[in-house]
């Protein structure tokens, strides 16, 4: 896992999963993305709870364990979890924090349920999330002001407009993201963990399961590396000699 982080430290996905051991300890998961676009485990942390002081300790432990590469991290993708975002800003102030688009839209849906024009408002909010330029963002924001109630705009301005993290696509263009707008890679990995483990598993069994997943991830990467070295591509739809050669 340390090797994965040293090789691919630029983009990190962070999430917490539950119900994977009988001690009821949440599991904080750190993932990186390799040269094939595949997620790789970079670290795990068992915690007693998600209280902010404990989350601070888990991020600090990850930072100290990877002291030689931690300064190379450019972006961390998280859900909109207040404690996670707070400790990341505190302990890694130079890192860009991106919020998962799926969780952003879910939060907008929850908080717009009492709006008279909720369907229209949700459409505008989705446009804001996926706006590719600041100009389009501002256009959609003006549209939101026309459609939403003062109460919703107060919520939006307080918890989103000045939140200090990137959640609209145009903001993400200012930092490395490898095309990732969500934390799906980490959440998919969490599902794999739960397919092996359950809330009846011991910590020892959970650790063994995590190592099995690590070996499986390495096997997939090794296979893709092998294909990259051995596989040859040809053009069969052209008579041009140069074009039909390997490319």
Coordinates of C-alpha atoms in Angstrom, one line a residue:
X1 CA 0.0 0.0 0.0
X2 CA 2.9 2.3 0.8
X3 CA 4.3 1.5 -2.6
X4 CA 1.0 2.3 -4.3
X5 CA 1.0 5.7 -2.6
X6 CA 4.6 6.5 -3.5
X7 CA 4.0 5.6 -7.2
X8 CA 0.6 7.4 -7.5
X9 CA 0.3 10.1 -4.8
X10 CA -1.3 12.9 -6.9
X11 CA -4.9 12.0 -6.5
X12 CA -6.4 10.3 -3.3
X13 CA -9.9 9.1 -2.7
X14 CA -11.0 9.0 1.0
X15 CA -14.1 7.5 2.5
X16 CA -15.3 5.7 5.6
X17 CA -17.3 2.5 5.6
X18 CA -19.2 0.7 8.3
X19 CA -20.5 -2.7 9.4
X20 CA -17.3 -4.6 8.5
X21 CA -16.3 -6.0 11.9
X22 CA -17.9 -7.1 15.2
X23 CA -16.1 -4.3 17.1
X24 CA -18.3 -1.8 15.2
X25 CA -15.2 0.2 14.3
X26 CA -15.6 2.3 11.2
X27 CA -12.9 1.8 8.5
X28 CA -11.3 4.8 6.9
X29 CA -10.2 4.0 3.3
X30 CA -7.5 5.8 1.3
X31 CA -7.2 5.0 -2.4
X32 CA -5.0 6.2 -5.3
X33 CA -5.4 5.8 -9.0
X34 CA -2.7 4.0 -11.0
X35 CA -1.5 4.5 -14.6
X36 CA -4.4 2.3 -15.9
X37 CA -7.0 4.4 -14.2
X38 CA -7.6 1.7 -11.6
X39 CA -8.0 2.4 -7.9
X40 CA -5.3 0.9 -5.6
X41 CA -5.4 0.6 -1.8
X42 CA -3.1 3.2 -0.2
X43 CA -4.0 2.7 3.4
X44 CA -6.7 1.8 6.0
X45 CA -7.4 3.1 9.4
X46 CA -9.6 1.5 12.0
X47 CA -11.3 4.2 14.2
X48 CA -13.5 4.2 17.3
X49 CA -15.9 6.7 15.7
X50 CA -16.0 9.6 13.3
X51 CA -15.5 12.3 15.9
X52 CA -13.4 15.1 14.6
X53 CA -10.4 14.4 17.0
X54 CA -10.3 10.8 15.9
X55 CA -10.6 11.6 12.2
X56 CA -7.7 14.1 12.8
X57 CA -5.6 11.3 14.3
X58 CA -6.4 9.0 11.4
X59 CA -5.4 11.5 8.7
X60 CA -2.3 12.4 10.7
X61 CA -1.3 8.8 11.0
X62 CA -1.7 8.4 7.2
X63 CA 0.4 11.5 6.7
X64 CA 3.2 10.4 9.0
X65 CA 3.2 6.9 7.4
X66 CA 3.8 8.5 4.0
X67 CA 6.0 11.4 5.0
X68 CA 8.2 11.0 2.0
X69 CA 5.4 11.4 -0.6
X70 CA 2.6 13.2 1.2
X71 CA 3.7 16.6 -0.2
X72 CA 3.1 15.3 -3.7
X73 CA -0.7 14.9 -3.1
X74 CA -2.5 17.5 -5.3
X75 CA -6.2 16.5 -4.8
X76 CA -8.3 14.5 -2.4
X77 CA -11.8 13.5 -3.3
X78 CA -14.3 13.0 -0.4
X79 CA -18.0 13.0 0.3
X80 CA -19.4 16.1 1.9
X81 CA -18.4 15.0 5.4
X82 CA -17.7 18.0 7.6
X83 CA -15.2 16.3 9.9
X84 CA -13.2 14.8 7.0
X85 CA -13.1 18.1 5.1
X86 CA -12.1 20.1 8.3
X87 CA -9.1 17.9 9.2
X88 CA -7.9 17.7 5.6
X89 CA -7.9 21.5 5.4
X90 CA -6.1 21.6 8.7
X91 CA -3.4 18.9 8.1
X92 CA -3.0 19.2 4.3
X93 CA -3.6 22.9 3.6
X94 CA -2.0 23.0 0.2
X95 CA -4.2 20.1 -1.2
X96 CA -7.3 20.7 -3.3
X97 CA -10.4 19.1 -1.9
X98 CA -13.0 17.9 -4.3
X99 CA -16.5 16.8 -3.3
X100 CA -18.1 13.8 -4.9
X101 CA -20.7 15.0 -7.4
X102 CA -23.2 12.3 -6.5
X103 CA -23.2 13.3 -2.8
X104 CA -23.5 16.9 -3.7
X105 CA -26.6 16.3 -5.8
X106 CA -28.0 14.1 -3.1
X107 CA -27.6 16.9 -0.6
X108 CA -29.2 19.4 -2.9
X109 CA -32.2 17.0 -3.4
X110 CA -32.6 16.6 0.4
X111 CA -32.5 20.2 1.1
X112 CA -34.8 21.3 -1.8
X113 CA -37.7 18.9 -0.9
X114 CA -39.8 21.8 0.6
X115 CA -39.3 24.1 -2.4
X116 CA -42.3 25.0 -4.4
X117 CA -40.4 24.6 -7.7
X118 CA -38.2 21.8 -6.5
X119 CA -38.0 20.0 -9.9
X120 CA -36.9 23.1 -11.6
X121 CA -34.5 24.0 -8.8
X122 CA -32.9 20.6 -8.9
X123 CA -32.4 20.9 -12.6
X124 CA -30.7 24.2 -12.2
X125 CA -28.5 22.9 -9.3
X126 CA -27.4 20.0 -11.5
X127 CA -26.5 22.5 -14.2
X128 CA -24.4 24.4 -11.6
X129 CA -22.6 21.2 -10.5
X130 CA -21.7 20.4 -14.1
X131 CA -20.9 23.9 -15.3
X132 CA -17.6 23.9 -17.2
X133 CA -16.9 27.6 -17.0
X134 CA -17.3 30.3 -14.4
X135 CA -19.5 32.3 -16.8
X136 CA -22.0 29.3 -17.1
X137 CA -21.8 28.8 -13.3
X138 CA -22.8 32.5 -12.7
X139 CA -25.6 32.2 -15.3
X140 CA -27.1 29.2 -13.6
X141 CA -26.6 30.8 -10.2
X142 CA -28.7 33.8 -11.3
X143 CA -31.4 31.4 -12.5
X144 CA -31.3 29.7 -9.2
X145 CA -31.9 33.0 -7.4
X146 CA -35.0 33.5 -9.6
X147 CA -36.4 30.1 -8.8
X148 CA -35.5 29.3 -5.2
X149 CA -36.8 30.7 -1.9
X150 CA -34.8 33.1 0.3
X151 CA -34.4 30.3 2.8
X152 CA -32.9 27.9 0.3
X153 CA -30.6 30.6 -1.0
X154 CA -29.4 31.3 2.5
X155 CA -28.6 27.6 2.9
X156 CA -26.8 27.5 -0.5
X157 CA -24.7 30.6 0.2
X158 CA -23.8 29.4 3.7
X159 CA -22.9 25.8 2.9
X160 CA -21.9 25.8 -0.7
X161 CA -21.0 29.1 -2.3
X162 CA -18.4 29.8 0.4
X163 CA -17.5 26.3 1.4
X164 CA -14.0 26.5 0.1
X165 CA -13.9 23.1 -1.7
X166 CA -14.4 22.3 -5.4
X167 CA -17.7 20.8 -6.3
X168 CA -18.6 22.4 -9.6
X169 CA -16.8 21.1 -12.7
X170 CA -15.3 24.5 -13.6
X171 CA -13.6 24.6 -10.2
X172 CA -12.1 21.1 -10.6
X173 CA -10.3 22.3 -13.8
X174 CA -7.9 24.2 -11.5
X175 CA -6.4 21.1 -10.1
X176 CA -5.5 17.5 -11.1
X177 CA -8.6 15.2 -11.0
X178 CA -7.9 12.6 -13.8
X179 CA -11.5 13.0 -14.9
X180 CA -12.9 11.8 -11.6
X181 CA -16.0 13.7 -10.4
X182 CA -17.1 11.1 -7.8
X183 CA -15.8 8.9 -5.1
X184 CA -17.2 5.8 -6.9
X185 CA -13.8 4.1 -7.0
X186 CA -13.5 4.1 -3.2
X187 CA -17.2 3.2 -2.7
X188 CA -16.9 0.3 -5.1
X189 CA -13.9 -0.9 -3.1
X190 CA -16.0 -0.6 0.0
X191 CA -18.6 -2.9 -1.5
X192 CA -15.9 -5.4 -2.2
X193 CA -14.8 -5.2 1.4
X194 CA -18.4 -5.9 2.5
X195 CA -18.7 -8.8 0.1
X196 CA -15.8 -10.5 2.1
X197 CA -16.5 -9.2 5.5
X198 CA -19.6 -8.6 7.7
X199 CA -20.4 -7.0 11.1
X200 CA -19.7 -10.4 12.6
X201 CA -16.0 -10.5 11.4
X202 CA -13.2 -10.0 13.8
X203 CA -10.5 -7.4 13.2
X204 CA -8.0 -10.1 12.4
X205 CA -10.4 -11.5 9.7
X206 CA -10.9 -8.0 8.3
X207 CA -7.2 -7.4 8.0
X208 CA -6.8 -10.7 6.2
X209 CA -9.6 -9.7 3.9
X210 CA -8.0 -6.4 3.1
X211 CA -4.8 -8.1 2.2
X212 CA -6.7 -10.4 -0.1
X213 CA -8.1 -7.4 -1.9
X214 CA -4.6 -5.9 -2.0
X215 CA -3.3 -9.0 -3.8
X216 CA -6.2 -9.0 -6.2
X217 CA -5.6 -5.4 -7.1
X218 CA -2.0 -6.0 -7.7
X219 CA -2.8 -9.0 -9.9
X220 CA -5.1 -6.8 -12.1
X221 CA -2.4 -4.1 -12.4
X222 CA 0.3 -6.7 -13.3
X223 CA -2.0 -8.2 -16.0
X224 CA -2.6 -4.8 -17.5
X225 CA 1.1 -4.0 -17.4
X226 CA 1.8 -7.3 -19.2
X227 CA -0.8 -6.5 -21.9
X228 CA 0.8 -3.1 -22.4
X229 CA 4.2 -4.7 -23.0
X230 CA 3.1 -7.7 -25.1
X231 CA 0.0 -6.7 -27.0
X232 CA 0.5 -5.3 -30.5
X233 CA -2.1 -3.2 -32.3
X234 CA -2.5 -3.0 -36.1
X235 CA -4.7 -1.1 -38.5
X236 CA -6.4 -3.6 -40.8
X237 CA -8.7 -1.2 -42.6
X238 CA -6.0 0.7 -44.6
X239 CA -3.5 -0.2 -47.4
X240 CA -1.0 2.4 -46.2
X241 CA 2.1 0.7 -45.1
X242 CA 3.0 3.1 -42.4
X243 CA -0.6 3.1 -41.0
X244 CA -0.8 -0.7 -40.9
X245 CA 2.3 -0.9 -38.7
X246 CA 2.2 -1.1 -35.0
X247 CA 1.1 2.1 -33.3

